[in-house]
Amino acid sequence: MNRKKIKFSILLIFGCLLQISSIHAQEQLSLEQAVQTALENNYDIKLNKNEVEQAKNNVNRANAGMLPVITGNLSTNNTVSNTKQTLSSGVSQERNGAKNTNLVYGPVLNWQVFDGFQMFARYDRLKELENLGEANFKLAVQTTLADVINNYYDLVQQQQQIEALRGALEISRIRLRNSESRYTIGKAAKLEVLAASVDLNTDTTNLLRQIDQFRNTKIKLNELMARDINTDFSVSDTIIIGSSLLLPELQNSAAQLNPSLQSALINKRISEINLREVKANRYPGINLNTGYNFNRSTSELGFARSSVGRGLNYGLTASINIFNGHLQKRAEKNASLQIENNQLQYEKLNQSITSQLSSLFQTYQTNLQLVKLERQNLEVARQNMDITLEKFRLGSVAPLEFREAQRNYIDANARYTNAQFEAKLAEVALMQLSGRLNLQ
């Protein structure tokens, strides 16, 4: 056998073992720590939290137009003109470049005291927008929580795969040494040694690819936790699957807690409030205004050379829409259609969530059964591998039969870990849809 190829294989194996040992040397990150870090640092959660604060700040009577507006006004006008005047007495006077000034300043209050109850509808809409922001925040939290849990358990199942591939690699090394020894004493053909070497390289490649995928998933989880993506860590070695979920309870919980359904209901209420705002335009609008003005004017020509005054002014204005080309009727019709559309959107979403729950629950139950079955298959494959390995050492099993037993063990382990992971994914999705996703 080519010594360079053997040396290359040994180096690859050594590199794999170093990478695997580094995995176990890292400080372990628990699922609770991962979730807590994500809830504190995740950018989507922070953005939604700020939007909720903005919505809360917007809920005030002034923003709804209920309170008066007071402003301080100042205006000044200056003119320079050439003027000729003839008085009633017949006396004429003329002035070129005559300067005139007028200065008015003072506080002014404007208050819309009635707008067809539109201001109350606006205030209700602001409160519903705050509720909508909170529902969106809950959705962001639930989505982030699901992503963190899924990625964490993805790392767990990948770690289990790495362990299985590491065992397969060690078995392939034993097979290669055995084949080389048999070839040396003339009991095996060189073809057997070459086949063992190829299989060793194949197992090494599979392990390296799995480690690469493991590292990429780590980067993704670090991104969800909004920390340095190169932060290294290890995870637990067990996937914990809940087995007490009941479909009726999940459906009842989803109807009350699902953030998307809550958002749909809030949007329907907002559209109903919008109709109230539109109908308010049928009523008259009444405004009060008052102010206290200071006035000073000067003139270089005329009866009064200067004038100073101050005083209170007040008034009331009222207006009502009599006819605007049936635009009011169209606006009310469109607002009513929007209410109907939002009701249909809610019913559509509710049906979709009910359908997803039923489908996921079936997948969840199937995967729970598969976990039990694949656990039994893995135990059988492990026993078969142990027996075949012992026979191979004794020379009573052909290399192809040995390789088949090895592949069966690797495949059984992969199916078992995948069944666990798929069951956990289904469980997390069910809890997320029901609005009850947590770490329990």
Short mmCIF file of C-alpha atoms in Angstrom, two decimals:
data_model
loop_
_atom_site.label_atom_id
_atom_site.label_comp_id
_atom_site.label_asym_id
_atom_site.label_seq_id
_atom_site.Cartn_x
_atom_site.Cartn_y
_atom_site.Cartn_z
CA MET A 1 0.00 0.00 0.00
CA ASN A 2 1.11 3.56 -0.75
CA ARG A 3 2.71 4.88 2.45
CA LYS A 4 1.83 8.50 1.56
CA LYS A 5 -1.88 7.63 1.44
CA ILE A 6 -1.65 5.88 4.78
CA LYS A 7 0.14 8.86 6.29
CA PHE A 8 -2.47 11.24 4.87
CA SER A 9 -5.31 9.16 6.33
CA ILE A 10 -3.63 9.12 9.74
CA LEU A 11 -3.23 12.90 9.65
CA LEU A 12 -6.89 13.33 8.76
CA ILE A 13 -7.92 11.07 11.60
CA PHE A 14 -5.67 12.93 14.03
CA GLY A 15 -7.17 16.25 12.92
CA CYS A 16 -10.69 14.94 13.42
CA LEU A 17 -9.87 13.68 16.90
CA LEU A 18 -8.40 17.06 17.82
CA GLN A 19 -11.54 18.83 16.63
CA ILE A 20 -13.77 16.42 18.51
CA SER A 21 -11.74 16.81 21.72
CA SER A 22 -12.03 20.58 21.39
CA ILE A 23 -15.80 20.20 21.21
CA HIS A 24 -15.84 18.45 24.58
CA ALA A 25 -13.37 20.91 26.13
CA GLN A 26 -15.64 23.94 25.73
CA GLU A 27 -17.73 25.36 28.50
CA GLN A 28 -21.21 23.94 28.23
CA LEU A 29 -24.06 26.25 27.23
CA SER A 30 -27.41 25.19 28.65
CA LEU A 31 -30.66 25.76 26.79
CA GLU A 32 -31.84 28.09 29.54
CA GLN A 33 -28.71 30.22 29.17
CA ALA A 34 -29.09 30.34 25.40
CA VAL A 35 -32.72 31.46 25.65
CA GLN A 36 -31.98 34.04 28.35
CA THR A 37 -29.13 35.52 26.31
CA ALA A 38 -31.32 35.69 23.20
CA LEU A 39 -34.20 37.35 25.08
CA GLU A 40 -31.80 40.01 26.36
CA ASN A 41 -29.77 40.61 23.19
CA ASN A 42 -31.72 39.54 20.10
CA TYR A 43 -32.15 42.48 17.70
CA ASP A 44 -35.67 41.57 16.58
CA ILE A 45 -36.84 41.52 20.18
CA LYS A 46 -35.17 44.86 20.91
CA LEU A 47 -36.71 46.46 17.81
CA ASN A 48 -40.20 45.22 18.67
CA LYS A 49 -39.77 46.32 22.27
CA ASN A 50 -38.95 49.87 21.13
CA GLU A 51 -41.98 49.84 18.84
CA VAL A 52 -44.17 48.88 21.80
CA GLU A 53 -42.73 51.82 23.77
CA GLN A 54 -43.47 54.15 20.86
CA ALA A 55 -47.07 52.89 20.70
CA LYS A 56 -47.44 53.44 24.46
CA ASN A 57 -46.10 57.00 24.15
CA ASN A 58 -48.65 57.70 21.41
CA VAL A 59 -51.60 56.81 23.65
CA ASN A 60 -52.52 60.22 25.04
CA ARG A 61 -55.47 62.57 24.68
CA ALA A 62 -53.45 65.30 23.05
CA ASN A 63 -52.43 62.91 20.26
CA ALA A 64 -56.11 62.10 19.77
CA GLY A 65 -56.97 65.81 19.40
CA MET A 66 -58.92 66.18 22.66
CA LEU A 67 -56.89 68.99 24.22
CA PRO A 68 -56.58 72.65 23.20
CA VAL A 69 -53.56 74.01 21.42
CA ILE A 70 -51.96 77.21 22.71
CA THR A 71 -49.42 79.07 20.61
CA GLY A 72 -47.54 82.30 20.97
CA ASN A 73 -47.79 84.38 17.78
CA LEU A 74 -45.86 87.40 16.64
CA SER A 75 -46.16 89.31 13.39
CA THR A 76 -44.61 92.54 12.22
CA ASN A 77 -45.09 94.48 8.99
CA ASN A 78 -43.12 97.47 7.74
CA THR A 79 -43.76 99.63 4.68
CA VAL A 80 -41.97 102.53 3.03
CA SER A 81 -44.09 104.47 0.55
CA ASN A 82 -44.49 107.79 -1.23
CA THR A 83 -47.91 109.12 -0.16
CA LYS A 84 -50.03 112.14 -1.05
CA GLN A 85 -53.22 112.80 0.97
CA THR A 86 -56.01 115.36 0.60
CA LEU A 87 -57.88 115.89 3.84
CA SER A 88 -61.58 116.68 4.11
CA SER A 89 -60.64 120.28 4.94
CA GLY A 90 -59.04 120.58 1.56
CA VAL A 91 -55.52 120.59 2.97
CA SER A 92 -53.06 118.41 1.09
CA GLN A 93 -50.00 116.74 2.55
CA GLU A 94 -47.35 114.71 0.85
CA ARG A 95 -44.51 112.57 2.11
CA ASN A 96 -41.85 110.60 0.24
CA GLY A 97 -40.33 107.59 1.93
CA ALA A 98 -42.96 107.52 4.67
CA LYS A 99 -42.43 104.62 7.06
CA ASN A 100 -45.30 102.63 8.58
CA THR A 101 -44.91 99.79 11.13
CA ASN A 102 -47.35 97.33 12.66
CA LEU A 103 -46.50 94.86 15.44
CA VAL A 104 -48.94 92.27 16.82
CA TYR A 105 -48.07 89.59 19.37
CA GLY A 106 -49.75 87.46 22.03
CA PRO A 107 -50.97 83.98 22.98
CA VAL A 108 -53.70 82.25 20.97
CA LEU A 109 -55.81 79.23 21.99
CA ASN A 110 -57.57 76.95 19.53
CA TRP A 111 -59.74 74.07 20.72
CA GLN A 112 -61.89 71.74 18.69
CA VAL A 113 -64.59 70.95 21.24
CA PHE A 114 -66.66 68.71 18.97
CA ASP A 115 -65.77 66.74 15.84
CA GLY A 116 -68.53 64.15 15.71
CA PHE A 117 -66.83 62.02 18.41
CA GLN A 118 -63.91 61.42 16.06
CA MET A 119 -61.39 62.28 18.76
CA PHE A 120 -62.72 59.50 20.97
CA ALA A 121 -62.43 57.03 18.11
CA ARG A 122 -58.84 58.16 17.50
CA TYR A 123 -58.03 57.62 21.17
CA ASP A 124 -59.45 54.10 21.01
CA ARG A 125 -57.43 53.42 17.86
CA LEU A 126 -54.22 54.51 19.60
CA LYS A 127 -54.93 52.05 22.42
CA GLU A 128 -55.55 49.25 19.93
CA LEU A 129 -52.29 50.10 18.15
CA GLU A 130 -50.55 49.68 21.50
CA ASN A 131 -52.19 46.26 21.85
CA LEU A 132 -51.09 45.41 18.32
CA GLY A 133 -47.51 46.34 19.18
CA GLU A 134 -47.61 44.09 22.23
CA ALA A 135 -48.97 41.20 20.14
CA ASN A 136 -46.18 41.69 17.61
CA PHE A 137 -43.66 41.75 20.46
CA LYS A 138 -45.02 38.44 21.76
CA LEU A 139 -44.74 37.02 18.25
CA ALA A 140 -41.10 38.14 18.01
CA VAL A 141 -40.34 36.57 21.40
CA GLN A 142 -42.05 33.30 20.47
CA THR A 143 -40.29 33.18 17.09
CA THR A 144 -36.88 33.86 18.63
CA LEU A 145 -37.50 31.33 21.38
CA ALA A 146 -38.46 28.67 18.81
CA ASP A 147 -35.40 29.43 16.68
CA VAL A 148 -33.06 29.19 19.67
CA ILE A 149 -34.56 25.90 20.88
CA ASN A 150 -34.53 24.37 17.40
CA ASN A 151 -30.94 25.37 16.72
CA TYR A 152 -29.83 24.24 20.16
CA TYR A 153 -31.30 20.76 19.73
CA ASP A 154 -30.00 20.67 16.18
CA LEU A 155 -26.54 21.01 17.71
CA VAL A 156 -27.35 18.23 20.17
CA GLN A 157 -28.37 15.81 17.43
CA GLN A 158 -25.37 16.81 15.30
CA GLN A 159 -23.14 16.18 18.30
CA GLN A 160 -24.65 12.71 18.59
CA GLN A 161 -23.95 12.18 14.90
CA ILE A 162 -20.34 13.22 15.45
CA GLU A 163 -20.02 10.69 18.25
CA ALA A 164 -21.40 7.94 16.00
CA LEU A 165 -19.13 8.91 13.13
CA ARG A 166 -16.18 9.01 15.50
CA GLY A 167 -16.97 5.43 16.55
CA ALA A 168 -17.30 4.38 12.92
CA LEU A 169 -13.95 6.00 12.16
CA GLU A 170 -12.28 4.10 14.97
CA ILE A 171 -13.78 0.84 13.68
CA SER A 172 -12.47 1.63 10.19
CA ARG A 173 -9.01 2.14 11.64
CA ILE A 174 -9.22 -1.28 13.31
CA ARG A 175 -10.34 -2.79 10.04
CA LEU A 176 -7.43 -1.20 8.16
CA ARG A 177 -4.87 -2.43 10.68
CA ASN A 178 -6.40 -5.89 10.58
CA SER A 179 -6.34 -5.95 6.79
CA GLU A 180 -2.73 -4.79 6.70
CA SER A 181 -1.74 -7.51 9.18
CA ARG A 182 -3.58 -10.16 7.16
CA TYR A 183 -1.94 -8.90 3.97
CA THR A 184 1.50 -9.01 5.60
CA ILE A 185 1.14 -12.68 6.53
CA GLY A 186 -0.43 -13.54 3.19
CA LYS A 187 -4.00 -14.20 4.33
CA ALA A 188 -5.57 -11.23 2.49
CA ALA A 189 -5.24 -9.67 -0.93
CA LYS A 190 -4.02 -6.15 -1.46
CA LEU A 191 -7.51 -5.33 -2.75
CA GLU A 192 -8.87 -5.82 0.77
CA VAL A 193 -6.34 -3.34 2.17
CA LEU A 194 -7.17 -0.77 -0.50
CA ALA A 195 -10.90 -1.14 0.16
CA ALA A 196 -10.35 -0.65 3.89
CA SER A 197 -8.27 2.46 3.17
CA VAL A 198 -10.97 3.91 0.90
CA ASP A 199 -13.64 3.30 3.52
CA LEU A 200 -11.45 4.93 6.17
CA ASN A 201 -11.07 8.03 4.01
CA THR A 202 -14.81 8.06 3.35
CA ASP A 203 -15.60 7.93 7.07
CA THR A 204 -13.04 10.69 7.70
CA THR A 205 -14.69 12.89 5.07
CA ASN A 206 -18.14 12.29 6.56
CA LEU A 207 -16.86 13.26 9.99
CA LEU A 208 -15.21 16.44 8.72
CA ARG A 209 -18.39 17.48 6.92
CA GLN A 210 -20.46 16.85 10.02
CA ILE A 211 -18.05 18.92 12.12
CA ASP A 212 -18.27 21.72 9.57
CA GLN A 213 -22.06 21.66 9.74
CA PHE A 214 -21.85 21.63 13.53
CA ARG A 215 -19.69 24.78 13.49
CA ASN A 216 -22.04 26.57 11.07
CA THR A 217 -25.01 25.81 13.33
CA LYS A 218 -23.02 27.24 16.25
CA ILE A 219 -22.55 30.46 14.30
CA LYS A 220 -26.28 30.64 13.62
CA LEU A 221 -27.12 30.16 17.31
CA ASN A 222 -24.59 32.84 18.28
CA GLU A 223 -26.27 35.16 15.78
CA LEU A 224 -29.67 34.52 17.37
CA MET A 225 -28.15 35.34 20.76
CA ALA A 226 -26.68 38.53 19.22
CA ARG A 227 -23.17 37.90 20.46
CA ASP A 228 -19.78 37.32 18.84
CA ILE A 229 -20.42 34.65 16.21
CA ASN A 230 -17.02 33.09 16.91
CA THR A 231 -17.85 32.39 20.56
CA ASP A 232 -17.25 28.69 21.13
CA PHE A 233 -19.31 26.50 23.41
CA SER A 234 -20.62 22.99 23.88
CA VAL A 235 -24.18 21.79 24.35
CA SER A 236 -25.87 19.04 26.33
CA ASP A 237 -25.97 15.50 24.97
CA THR A 238 -29.68 14.79 25.39
CA ILE A 239 -32.83 15.82 23.52
CA ILE A 240 -35.72 16.05 25.97
CA ILE A 241 -39.08 15.40 24.30
CA GLY A 242 -42.40 16.10 26.00
CA SER A 243 -45.01 13.39 25.53
CA SER A 244 -48.08 14.84 27.26
CA LEU A 245 -49.44 17.20 24.60
CA LEU A 246 -53.16 16.97 23.81
CA LEU A 247 -54.64 18.39 20.60
CA PRO A 248 -57.86 19.87 22.11
CA GLU A 249 -55.84 21.75 24.73
CA LEU A 250 -53.49 23.07 22.07
CA GLN A 251 -56.39 24.27 19.93
CA ASN A 252 -58.10 26.04 22.85
CA SER A 253 -54.82 27.67 23.85
CA ALA A 254 -54.12 28.82 20.29
CA ALA A 255 -57.51 30.52 20.07
CA GLN A 256 -56.64 32.62 23.13
CA LEU A 257 -52.86 33.02 23.07
CA ASN A 258 -51.58 32.76 19.51
CA PRO A 259 -50.00 36.18 18.76
CA SER A 260 -50.92 36.09 15.07
CA LEU A 261 -54.58 35.46 15.88
CA GLN A 262 -54.48 38.22 18.47
CA SER A 263 -53.05 40.59 15.86
CA ALA A 264 -55.82 39.64 13.42
CA LEU A 265 -58.49 40.38 16.04
CA ILE A 266 -56.89 43.72 16.88
CA ASN A 267 -56.75 44.67 13.19
CA LYS A 268 -60.48 43.91 12.96
CA ARG A 269 -61.18 46.19 15.92
CA ILE A 270 -59.02 48.91 14.38
CA SER A 271 -61.04 48.72 11.17
CA GLU A 272 -64.26 49.06 13.21
CA ILE A 273 -62.81 52.14 14.89
CA ASN A 274 -61.86 53.50 11.47
CA LEU A 275 -65.52 53.25 10.42
CA ARG A 276 -66.47 55.31 13.47
CA GLU A 277 -63.91 57.94 12.45
CA VAL A 278 -65.30 58.05 8.93
CA LYS A 279 -68.91 58.40 10.12
CA ALA A 280 -67.88 61.27 12.40
CA ASN A 281 -67.50 63.44 9.30
CA ARG A 282 -71.31 63.54 9.05
CA TYR A 283 -71.46 65.64 12.23
CA PRO A 284 -70.58 69.31 12.51
CA GLY A 285 -67.20 70.44 13.74
CA ILE A 286 -67.09 73.14 16.43
CA ASN A 287 -63.95 75.11 17.28
CA LEU A 288 -63.32 77.65 20.01
CA ASN A 289 -60.57 80.24 19.65
CA THR A 290 -59.39 83.00 21.90
CA GLY A 291 -56.32 85.10 22.43
CA TYR A 292 -54.85 88.14 24.09
CA ASN A 293 -53.14 90.44 21.62
CA PHE A 294 -50.75 93.32 21.97
CA ASN A 295 -50.79 95.76 19.02
CA ARG A 296 -48.53 98.67 18.20
CA SER A 297 -48.43 100.67 14.97
CA THR A 298 -46.71 103.85 13.79
CA SER A 299 -47.23 106.03 10.75
CA GLU A 300 -45.36 109.10 9.52
CA LEU A 301 -48.44 110.33 7.63
CA GLY A 302 -52.09 110.35 8.64
CA PHE A 303 -54.33 111.35 11.51
CA ALA A 304 -52.73 108.97 14.03
CA ARG A 305 -48.94 108.95 14.11
CA SER A 306 -48.86 106.00 16.60
CA SER A 307 -51.29 103.56 18.16
CA VAL A 308 -50.92 101.04 21.02
CA GLY A 309 -53.59 98.54 22.04
CA ARG A 310 -54.12 95.32 23.92
CA GLY A 311 -57.15 93.16 24.52
CA LEU A 312 -58.92 89.83 24.52
CA ASN A 313 -60.46 88.30 21.43
CA TYR A 314 -62.59 85.18 21.24
CA GLY A 315 -64.88 83.42 18.87
CA LEU A 316 -66.51 80.22 17.72
CA THR A 317 -66.58 78.53 14.33
CA ALA A 318 -68.78 75.68 13.22
CA SER A 319 -68.95 73.79 9.95
CA ILE A 320 -70.78 70.78 8.56
CA ASN A 321 -70.39 68.79 5.39
CA ILE A 322 -73.54 69.23 3.33
CA PHE A 323 -72.48 67.60 0.05
CA ASN A 324 -69.11 66.38 -1.23
CA GLY A 325 -70.05 64.34 -4.27
CA HIS A 326 -71.04 61.21 -2.25
CA LEU A 327 -67.43 60.81 -1.08
CA GLN A 328 -68.68 60.29 2.47
CA LYS A 329 -70.88 57.39 1.42
CA ARG A 330 -68.02 55.80 -0.52
CA ALA A 331 -65.66 56.17 2.43
CA GLU A 332 -68.13 54.49 4.78
CA LYS A 333 -68.69 51.66 2.30
CA ASN A 334 -64.94 51.06 1.95
CA ALA A 335 -64.50 51.12 5.74
CA SER A 336 -67.27 48.51 6.08
CA LEU A 337 -65.61 46.33 3.44
CA GLN A 338 -62.33 46.58 5.34
CA ILE A 339 -64.06 45.28 8.47
CA GLU A 340 -65.38 42.35 6.44
CA ASN A 341 -61.93 41.69 4.96
CA ASN A 342 -60.29 41.69 8.38
CA GLN A 343 -62.94 39.28 9.66
CA LEU A 344 -62.22 36.98 6.71
CA GLN A 345 -58.49 37.27 7.36
CA TYR A 346 -59.05 36.23 10.96
CA GLU A 347 -61.18 33.25 9.96
CA LYS A 348 -58.65 32.23 7.32
CA LEU A 349 -55.76 32.46 9.78
CA ASN A 350 -57.74 30.58 12.43
CA GLN A 351 -58.45 27.78 9.98
CA SER A 352 -54.81 27.67 8.91
CA ILE A 353 -53.59 27.44 12.51
CA THR A 354 -56.15 24.71 13.28
CA SER A 355 -54.97 22.80 10.20
CA GLN A 356 -51.30 23.22 11.12
CA LEU A 357 -51.97 22.05 14.66
CA SER A 358 -53.73 18.90 13.45
CA SER A 359 -51.00 18.12 10.92
CA LEU A 360 -48.14 18.83 13.33
CA PHE A 361 -49.78 16.82 16.07
CA GLN A 362 -49.97 13.83 13.76
CA THR A 363 -46.30 14.31 12.85
CA TYR A 364 -45.47 14.66 16.54
CA GLN A 365 -47.20 11.40 17.45
CA THR A 366 -45.59 9.59 14.51
CA ASN A 367 -42.14 10.78 15.52
CA LEU A 368 -42.68 9.69 19.11
CA GLN A 369 -43.38 6.20 17.77
CA LEU A 370 -40.36 6.42 15.48
CA VAL A 371 -38.13 7.38 18.42
CA LYS A 372 -39.11 4.18 20.23
CA LEU A 373 -38.68 2.07 17.09
CA GLU A 374 -35.35 3.60 16.09
CA ARG A 375 -34.03 3.21 19.64
CA GLN A 376 -34.70 -0.53 19.36
CA ASN A 377 -33.16 -0.62 15.86
CA LEU A 378 -30.06 1.16 17.12
CA GLU A 379 -29.59 -1.35 19.91
CA VAL A 380 -29.92 -4.23 17.44
CA ALA A 381 -27.49 -2.54 15.03
CA ARG A 382 -25.01 -1.97 17.87
CA GLN A 383 -25.14 -5.61 18.92
CA ASN A 384 -24.76 -6.70 15.31
CA MET A 385 -21.77 -4.37 14.93
CA ASP A 386 -20.09 -5.76 18.06
CA ILE A 387 -20.58 -9.34 16.93
CA THR A 388 -19.45 -8.62 13.39
CA LEU A 389 -16.37 -6.76 14.62
CA GLU A 390 -15.37 -9.70 16.82
CA LYS A 391 -15.86 -12.12 13.94
CA PHE A 392 -13.87 -9.84 11.67
CA ARG A 393 -10.96 -9.91 14.10
CA LEU A 394 -11.14 -13.69 14.00
CA GLY A 395 -11.24 -13.63 10.21
CA SER A 396 -14.63 -15.33 9.89
CA VAL A 397 -16.45 -12.36 8.27
CA ALA A 398 -15.83 -10.98 4.80
CA PRO A 399 -14.85 -7.28 4.54
CA LEU A 400 -18.00 -6.43 2.58
CA GLU A 401 -20.20 -8.00 5.25
CA PHE A 402 -18.26 -6.11 7.92
CA ARG A 403 -18.70 -2.83 6.05
CA GLU A 404 -22.42 -3.49 5.66
CA ALA A 405 -22.79 -3.99 9.42
CA GLN A 406 -20.85 -0.79 9.99
CA ARG A 407 -23.09 1.16 7.62
CA ASN A 408 -26.20 -0.27 9.22
CA TYR A 409 -25.01 0.95 12.61
CA ILE A 410 -24.24 4.45 11.29
CA ASP A 411 -27.60 4.65 9.50
CA ALA A 412 -29.49 3.39 12.56
CA ASN A 413 -27.82 5.99 14.75
CA ALA A 414 -28.61 8.73 12.21
CA ARG A 415 -32.27 7.65 12.02
CA TYR A 416 -32.57 7.56 15.80
CA THR A 417 -31.08 11.04 16.36
CA ASN A 418 -33.10 12.41 13.44
CA ALA A 419 -36.32 10.96 14.86
CA GLN A 420 -35.57 12.61 18.19
CA PHE A 421 -34.85 15.92 16.53
CA GLU A 422 -37.95 15.79 14.29
CA ALA A 423 -40.12 14.97 17.30
CA LYS A 424 -38.67 17.93 19.17
CA LEU A 425 -39.22 20.23 16.18
CA ALA A 426 -42.86 19.15 16.02
CA GLU A 427 -43.27 19.69 19.76
CA VAL A 428 -41.74 23.19 19.57
CA ALA A 429 -43.94 24.10 16.58
CA LEU A 430 -47.06 22.92 18.41
CA MET A 431 -46.19 24.92 21.49
CA GLN A 432 -45.40 27.98 19.38
CA LEU A 433 -48.71 27.81 17.50
CA SER A 434 -50.59 27.42 20.76
CA GLY A 435 -48.82 30.46 22.21
CA ARG A 436 -47.47 28.41 25.12
CA LEU A 437 -43.86 27.99 24.10
CA ASN A 438 -41.51 28.00 27.10
CA LEU A 439 -38.63 26.00 28.50
CA GLN A 440 -40.75 23.48 30.39
#
